[in-house]
Coordinates of C-alpha atoms in Angstrom, one line a residue:
M773 CA -63.2 79.0 45.0
G774 CA -65.2 76.0 43.9
L775 CA -65.3 74.7 40.6
T776 CA -69.0 75.4 39.9
S777 CA -69.0 78.6 41.9
E778 CA -70.2 81.9 40.2
T779 CA -66.9 83.8 41.7
T780 CA -64.7 81.0 39.4
V781 CA -67.0 82.1 36.3
Y782 CA -66.5 85.5 37.1
V783 CA -63.2 85.5 37.6
M784 CA -62.3 83.5 34.7
A785 CA -64.6 85.5 32.4
A786 CA -62.7 88.8 33.9
L787 CA -59.4 87.0 33.0
A788 CA -60.4 86.4 29.6
A789 CA -61.3 90.0 28.9
V790 CA -58.2 91.2 30.3
C791 CA -56.0 88.9 28.1
V792 CA -57.9 90.3 25.0
G793 CA -57.2 93.7 26.1
L794 CA -53.7 92.8 26.4
L795 CA -53.5 91.2 23.1
V796 CA -55.0 94.3 21.3
W797 CA -52.7 96.8 23.3
S798 CA -49.5 94.7 22.9
W799 CA -50.2 93.8 19.0
P800 CA -48.6 96.8 17.4
R801 CA -45.1 95.6 19.3
F802 CA -45.5 91.9 17.8
A803 CA -46.2 93.3 14.2
R804 CA -42.4 93.6 13.2
Q805 CA -40.3 91.3 11.5
G806 CA -38.5 88.7 13.4
L807 CA -38.5 84.8 15.3
W808 CA -39.1 86.7 18.7
Q809 CA -42.2 88.8 17.1
V810 CA -43.6 85.8 15.7
C811 CA -43.0 83.7 18.8
G812 CA -44.9 86.6 20.7
R813 CA -47.9 86.8 18.5
L814 CA -48.2 82.9 18.5
L815 CA -47.9 82.8 22.4
A816 CA -50.3 85.7 23.0
I817 CA -52.7 84.3 20.6
G818 CA -52.6 80.9 22.1
T819 CA -52.5 82.1 25.6
T820 CA -55.9 84.4 24.9
Q821 CA -57.8 81.4 23.2
V822 CA -56.7 79.1 26.3
V823 CA -58.3 81.6 28.8
M824 CA -61.3 82.3 27.0
I825 CA -62.1 78.5 26.3
A826 CA -61.2 77.7 29.9
A827 CA -63.9 80.7 30.6
F828 CA -66.6 79.2 28.6
A829 CA -65.8 75.5 29.9
C830 CA -66.2 77.1 33.5
W831 CA -69.5 78.6 32.8
L832 CA -71.0 75.5 30.9
N833 CA -69.7 73.5 34.2
S834 CA -71.5 75.5 36.3
S835 CA -74.7 75.6 34.3
Y836 CA -74.7 71.7 33.9
Q837 CA -72.3 70.3 36.8
F838 CA -70.3 68.2 34.9
F839 CA -68.1 68.0 37.6
G840 CA -68.7 68.8 41.1
S841 CA -64.7 70.1 42.4
W842 CA -61.6 70.4 41.2
G843 CA -60.8 67.3 42.9
E844 CA -63.4 65.4 40.5
L845 CA -62.0 67.0 37.4
F846 CA -58.5 66.0 38.3
G847 CA -59.3 62.4 39.4
S848 CA -59.4 62.8 43.0
V849 CA -62.4 61.2 44.7
E850 CA -63.5 60.8 48.0
T851 CA -63.6 57.1 49.4
A852 CA -65.4 55.6 52.2
P853 CA -63.5 55.1 55.8
V854 CA -62.2 52.2 56.7
G855 CA -64.5 49.6 58.7
V856 CA -67.9 51.1 57.5
T857 CA -70.5 48.9 58.4
Q858 CA -74.3 48.8 57.6
A859 CA -76.3 51.1 59.9
G860 CA -78.8 49.7 62.1
G861 CA -81.9 51.1 61.4
D862 CA -85.6 51.2 62.8
G863 CA -87.2 50.7 59.0
G864 CA -86.0 54.4 57.8
T865 CA -87.2 57.4 59.7
G866 CA -86.6 59.7 56.8
T867 CA -84.6 61.8 59.0
V868 CA -81.2 62.0 57.2
S869 CA -81.0 65.5 56.7
G870 CA -78.9 67.3 59.4
V871 CA -78.2 63.9 61.1
A872 CA -75.1 62.3 60.9
V873 CA -75.1 58.9 62.2
K874 CA -71.6 56.9 62.9
G875 CA -71.1 54.3 60.4
A876 CA -74.5 55.0 58.4
L877 CA -74.4 54.0 54.8
V878 CA -76.3 57.2 53.9
Q879 CA -75.1 60.4 55.6
P880 CA -76.4 63.8 55.3
A881 CA -74.3 65.9 52.5
G882 CA -73.9 69.6 51.5
D883 CA -75.7 71.5 49.2
E884 CA -74.6 70.0 46.0
Q885 CA -76.3 73.0 44.3
L886 CA -79.5 71.5 45.4
S887 CA -80.3 75.4 46.0
R888 CA -79.9 76.4 42.7
V889 CA -82.5 73.8 41.7
S890 CA -86.2 75.2 40.7
G891 CA -89.4 73.9 41.4
L892 CA -88.9 71.9 44.4
P893 CA -91.4 71.1 47.3
T894 CA -91.3 73.6 50.0
G895 CA -93.6 73.7 53.1
P896 CA -94.6 71.1 55.1
A897 CA -93.2 67.7 53.9
A898 CA -96.4 65.9 54.8
V899 CA -98.3 68.4 52.1
N900 CA -95.5 68.6 49.4
G901 CA -93.1 65.8 50.0
R902 CA -89.5 66.8 50.5
V903 CA -85.8 66.3 48.7
E904 CA -82.6 65.6 50.6
S905 CA -78.9 65.9 49.8
V906 CA -77.2 62.9 50.9
K907 CA -74.2 60.9 50.0
V908 CA -74.2 57.3 49.8
I909 CA -71.4 54.9 51.2
G910 CA -71.0 51.6 49.6
R911 CA -69.8 49.1 52.0
R912 CA -68.3 46.6 49.4
T913 CA -67.0 49.0 47.0
G914 CA -65.6 51.9 49.4
V915 CA -67.6 54.2 46.8
V916 CA -69.1 57.5 48.2
D917 CA -71.4 59.2 45.7
P918 CA -73.8 62.3 46.4
A919 CA -77.4 61.7 45.7
F920 CA -80.7 63.9 45.9
V921 CA -83.6 62.1 47.4
Y922 CA -87.4 62.6 46.8
L923 CA -89.6 61.6 49.7
P924 CA -93.3 61.8 48.4
P925 CA -95.8 63.5 51.2
Q926 CA -97.1 60.4 51.9
Y927 CA -93.9 59.2 53.4
F928 CA -94.2 61.8 56.5
Q929 CA -98.1 61.1 56.7
K930 CA -99.1 59.1 59.8
A931 CA -101.5 56.9 58.0
Y932 CA -98.3 55.7 55.9
Q933 CA -96.1 55.8 58.7
R934 CA -95.2 51.9 58.7
Q935 CA -95.8 51.3 55.0
R936 CA -92.5 51.1 52.6
F937 CA -92.5 52.3 49.3
P938 CA -91.5 51.7 45.9
V939 CA -88.2 53.1 44.6
I940 CA -87.0 54.5 41.0
V941 CA -83.3 55.3 40.8
A942 CA -82.2 57.6 38.3
L943 CA -79.2 57.8 36.7
S944 CA -77.3 60.8 34.8
G945 CA -75.6 60.4 31.7
Y946 CA -71.8 61.0 31.4
P947 CA -70.3 63.4 32.4
G948 CA -73.5 64.3 34.0
S949 CA -74.3 65.3 37.7
I950 CA -77.3 64.9 39.7
F951 CA -77.8 68.6 39.2
N952 CA -78.8 67.6 36.1
L953 CA -81.1 65.0 36.9
A954 CA -83.0 67.4 39.6
Q955 CA -82.6 70.9 37.3
H956 CA -82.7 69.9 33.7
L957 CA -84.4 66.2 33.5
R958 CA -86.8 67.8 36.4
V959 CA -87.0 64.3 38.2
S960 CA -88.5 65.1 41.6
Q961 CA -90.7 67.9 40.1
T962 CA -92.4 65.7 37.2
A963 CA -92.9 63.0 39.8
G964 CA -94.4 65.2 42.4
E965 CA -96.8 66.6 39.8
L966 CA -97.7 63.0 38.7
Q967 CA -98.5 61.6 42.1
K968 CA -100.6 64.7 43.1
S969 CA -102.7 64.3 39.7
G970 CA -103.2 60.6 40.9
R971 CA -101.1 59.2 37.9
M972 CA -98.4 57.8 39.8
Q973 CA -98.2 56.1 43.3
P974 CA -96.0 57.7 45.8
T975 CA -92.9 56.8 45.2
V976 CA -89.1 57.6 46.3
M977 CA -86.9 59.0 43.7
V978 CA -83.1 58.7 44.2
M979 CA -81.2 60.7 41.9
I980 CA -77.4 59.5 41.3
R981 CA -74.4 59.4 39.2
P982 CA -73.3 56.2 37.7
T983 CA -69.8 58.2 37.2
I984 CA -68.2 56.9 40.7
A985 CA -64.5 57.5 39.6
P986 CA -64.6 61.1 37.6
P987 CA -63.6 62.0 35.3
R988 CA -63.3 58.4 33.8
D989 CA -66.6 57.1 32.2
T990 CA -67.1 53.6 33.7
E991 CA -70.7 52.9 32.5
C992 CA -71.9 50.1 34.8
V993 CA -69.1 47.7 34.6
N994 CA -67.1 46.4 37.1
V995 CA -63.7 47.1 35.7
P996 CA -61.1 44.9 36.3
G997 CA -58.5 46.1 38.9
G998 CA -60.5 49.3 39.0
P999 CA -63.9 50.7 39.8
Q1000 CA -66.8 48.4 40.7
T1001 CA -69.6 50.5 39.1
E1002 CA -71.9 47.3 39.1
T1003 CA -71.5 46.4 42.2
F1004 CA -72.0 49.7 43.9
L1005 CA -75.5 50.3 41.7
A1006 CA -76.6 46.6 42.3
R1007 CA -75.7 45.9 45.6
D1008 CA -74.3 48.8 47.7
L1009 CA -76.8 51.5 46.8
P1010 CA -80.0 49.4 47.5
E1011 CA -78.4 48.2 50.6
A1012 CA -77.9 51.9 51.8
L1013 CA -81.1 52.9 50.9
K1014 CA -82.8 50.0 52.6
S1015 CA -80.9 51.2 55.8
A1016 CA -82.1 54.6 55.8
Y1017 CA -85.4 54.8 54.2
R1018 CA -88.7 53.0 54.4
V1019 CA -88.6 51.2 51.0
G1020 CA -89.8 48.1 49.7
H1021 CA -87.4 45.2 50.1
D1022 CA -88.6 43.1 47.0
A1023 CA -87.0 43.9 43.7
S1024 CA -90.7 44.0 42.4
A1025 CA -90.7 47.6 43.9
W1026 CA -87.5 48.8 42.5
G1027 CA -87.0 50.4 39.3
V1028 CA -84.0 52.3 37.4
M1029 CA -84.3 54.9 34.6
G1030 CA -81.7 57.2 33.0
Y1031 CA -80.8 59.2 29.9
S1032 CA -78.0 58.6 27.3
S1033 CA -75.3 56.6 28.8
G1034 CA -77.6 56.4 32.4
G1035 CA -80.4 54.8 30.0
S1036 CA -77.9 52.4 29.0
C1037 CA -77.0 51.5 32.5
A1038 CA -80.5 51.1 33.5
L1039 CA -80.9 48.5 31.1
Q1040 CA -77.5 46.6 32.0
L1041 CA -78.5 46.8 35.5
T1042 CA -82.2 45.5 34.5
M1043 CA -81.0 42.6 32.7
R1044 CA -77.9 41.8 34.5
D1045 CA -79.6 42.0 37.9
P1046 CA -83.1 41.1 37.8
H1047 CA -82.9 40.2 41.5
V1048 CA -82.5 44.1 42.0
Y1049 CA -84.5 45.9 39.5
T1050 CA -87.3 44.3 37.9
T1051 CA -88.2 47.5 35.5
A1052 CA -86.2 49.9 33.5
A1053 CA -86.7 53.2 31.7
A1054 CA -84.1 54.1 29.2
L1055 CA -84.1 57.4 27.2
S1056 CA -81.7 57.6 24.0
P1057 CA -79.6 54.5 25.4
D1058 CA -76.9 52.3 23.9
Y1059 CA -77.2 48.5 23.9
R1060 CA -73.5 47.5 23.9
V1061 CA -70.8 48.9 26.1
K1062 CA -67.6 49.2 24.6
D1063 CA -64.2 51.0 25.2
D1064 CA -63.6 54.8 24.1
P1065 CA -61.1 57.6 25.0
T1066 CA -63.4 58.5 28.2
T1067 CA -63.6 54.9 29.6
G1068 CA -60.1 53.4 29.1
S1069 CA -60.1 49.7 29.3
L1070 CA -63.4 48.3 30.8
F1071 CA -62.8 44.8 30.3
G1072 CA -59.2 44.0 31.0
S1073 CA -57.1 41.8 29.1
G1074 CA -56.5 38.0 28.6
P1075 CA -58.7 35.2 27.7
D1076 CA -61.9 36.5 29.6
R1077 CA -62.2 39.7 27.9
T1078 CA -64.4 38.5 25.1
E1079 CA -66.6 36.9 27.9
R1080 CA -67.0 40.4 29.7
M1081 CA -67.8 42.4 26.7
N1082 CA -70.3 40.0 25.4
G1083 CA -72.1 40.1 29.0
H1084 CA -72.5 43.9 28.4
D1085 CA -73.6 43.6 24.7
L1086 CA -77.5 43.3 25.2
M1087 CA -78.2 42.0 21.7
W1088 CA -75.9 39.3 22.6
R1089 CA -77.5 38.5 25.8
L1090 CA -80.7 38.0 24.1
K1091 CA -79.3 35.9 22.0
H1092 CA -77.3 33.6 24.0
L1093 CA -78.4 33.7 27.6
P1094 CA -82.0 33.2 29.2
V1095 CA -84.2 36.1 29.2
P1096 CA -84.8 37.7 32.6
Q1097 CA -88.7 38.3 33.5
V1098 CA -88.4 42.1 33.4
S1099 CA -89.9 44.9 31.8
V1100 CA -88.1 47.4 30.0
L1101 CA -88.9 50.9 28.1
V1102 CA -86.7 52.3 25.5
A1103 CA -87.3 55.9 24.0
E1104 CA -85.6 57.2 20.8
S1105 CA -86.7 59.4 18.2
K1106 CA -87.3 58.3 14.9
H1107 CA -85.5 61.5 13.5
G1108 CA -83.1 63.7 14.9
E1109 CA -81.2 61.0 16.8
R1110 CA -78.9 57.9 15.5
G1111 CA -79.8 54.9 17.8
Y1112 CA -83.2 54.7 16.1
P1113 CA -82.3 51.7 14.3
Q1114 CA -80.7 49.8 17.5
T1115 CA -83.5 50.7 19.3
Q1116 CA -85.8 49.2 16.5
A1117 CA -83.6 46.0 16.5
F1118 CA -83.6 45.6 20.4
I1119 CA -87.4 46.0 20.5
R1120 CA -87.5 43.2 17.8
A1121 CA -85.0 41.0 19.7
V1122 CA -87.0 41.0 23.0
K1123 CA -89.0 37.7 23.7
A1124 CA -90.9 36.4 26.7
P1125 CA -90.7 36.6 29.5
M1126 CA -89.0 39.9 29.1
R1127 CA -91.5 42.7 28.1
V1128 CA -90.6 45.7 26.0
A1129 CA -92.5 49.3 25.6
S1130 CA -91.1 52.1 23.7
I1131 CA -91.9 55.8 23.1
L1132 CA -90.6 56.7 19.4
P1133 CA -91.6 60.4 18.6
E1134 CA -91.2 61.7 15.3
Q1135 CA -88.7 64.2 15.9
G1136 CA -86.0 65.0 19.0
S1137 CA -82.4 65.4 19.4
H1138 CA -79.9 63.6 22.2
N1139 CA -80.8 66.4 24.8
F1140 CA -82.7 67.7 27.7
P1141 CA -85.8 69.1 25.9
T1142 CA -86.5 65.6 24.3
W1143 CA -85.9 63.6 27.4
V1144 CA -88.2 66.1 29.4
Q1145 CA -90.9 65.3 27.2
E1146 CA -90.5 61.8 27.4
M1147 CA -90.4 61.6 31.3
P1148 CA -94.2 61.8 32.1
P1149 CA -95.0 58.8 30.0
A1150 CA -91.9 57.0 31.1
L1151 CA -92.4 57.8 35.0
T1152 CA -96.3 56.7 34.3
W1153 CA -95.3 53.3 32.8
M1154 CA -93.1 52.7 35.4
N1155 CA -95.6 53.1 37.8
Q1156 CA -97.7 50.6 36.2
Q1157 CA -94.9 47.8 36.5
L1158 CA -93.9 48.4 40.1
T1159 CA -95.7 47.0 42.9
F1160 CA -96.5 49.1 46.0
P1161 CA -94.9 47.0 48.7
Q1162 CA -96.9 44.8 50.7
D1163 CA -94.1 44.8 53.5
V1164 CA -94.6 47.0 56.4
V1165 CA -92.4 47.9 59.0
P1166 CA -93.0 45.8 61.8
R1167 CA -94.5 47.2 65.1
H1168 CA -92.0 45.5 67.4
L1169 CA -89.0 46.7 65.2
K1170 CA -87.1 49.1 67.7
K1171 CA -84.0 51.6 66.8
G1172 CA -80.7 49.5 66.2
S1173 CA -82.0 46.3 64.9
V1174 CA -81.4 45.2 61.3
V1175 CA -84.0 44.1 58.8
A1176 CA -82.5 41.5 56.8
D1177 CA -82.9 41.5 52.9
P1178 CA -85.1 38.7 51.3
P1179 CA -83.2 36.0 49.3
R1180 CA -82.3 36.6 45.8
P1181 CA -82.4 34.9 42.6
G1182 CA -79.1 32.8 41.0
P1183 CA -76.0 34.1 39.5
D1184 CA -76.0 35.7 36.3
P1185 CA -73.4 33.5 34.5
L1186 CA -71.5 36.3 33.3
R1187 CA -71.3 38.3 36.1
A1188 CA -67.7 38.8 37.9
D1189 CA -68.7 39.5 41.5
G1190 CA -69.7 36.2 42.7
P1191 CA -72.8 34.1 43.0
E1192 CA -76.2 35.1 44.4
P1193 CA -78.4 33.3 47.0
T1194 CA -81.3 31.3 45.9
P1195 CA -84.3 32.6 44.0
T1196 CA -87.7 34.1 45.7
A1197 CA -91.1 34.3 44.4
R1198 CA -92.8 37.8 43.8
T1199 CA -95.8 39.4 42.8
R1200 CA -96.4 41.8 39.7
R1201 CA -99.5 43.6 38.6

């Protein structure tokens, strides 16, 4: 039985009901005086409560997909096979589903609860678009992470057959999943509606979780001696997507968004990796990464610990480091969310050439109903920042050739994964 299956939920619910029935039936026997009777009462009550809590947790996890499997729950995660190399591509064909290419960095995946998501496009892909369930393999990190990829109708239309598309990467919070992004945040559904109404250019939407080593919350940090989350999201993920889909190769066509800790991650990636993501939308984010019981030690020890912590403190970066040429949007409710003062401080701290916009509703909570309301204006704003790629798939490009990435700007002084190549000019609108 899978952790998220309905069978597991029903079995746990039945087991809880049996435990309650046994407790009621056996209680008269435990009502007598004596040490063994007292221990029996405590054991019976404790067992019943544990089973009831477990049943509720299974139902909650099945509904919100915090953990997708028993392995994830107990810390066993899939890793990439040794020797994985970048897939030779023809600029991206959009035919990932059902096609397993040996060595490819994007592989077709199982259902991943995609069949439970309501409102997904159906019918001809050239009319309504398509959502694919895939797994992304990190060439550098060895991470294997599930993802949903929304391809707009234009992706399949003959008039756009050589055109690359802008990309928005959507990140879940912790311990959220791609199911939450698809079902509860309604990423692809909202993007599809905006694109059909002409309020958003055709854009590839990639739904992925930043939790690459569940159940540990690694935020967007390259943990010394541990999971390399930033490297996966800033280097492996874009490389994999460019090898499999017709997406823009210039950073001006790439944006990242998220809710809660996923929003924090979006800001971190854009300010730390502006050569990859030039636009971010963060719904209810934090502005500093710090250790807590779910993260463990993210920054290691020794003399470099403080430097690593400062590198993930966005307020510190704005004060002490050169400001990147990026655009960010932050969303926080004035009443009902605890982060409004920090959001206001962040807005005031931003200076040119960085640009900041905000969504500040009067009322709201740290939950999906609030974030769903903020999604249309957030995506509309991102659409205005991202350029529709000018590069096209060359006519002479044959299957099996590799498209090289463009040069990248210089290194972040507080990055730990090595320097980047030299800068390249880009245009924005």
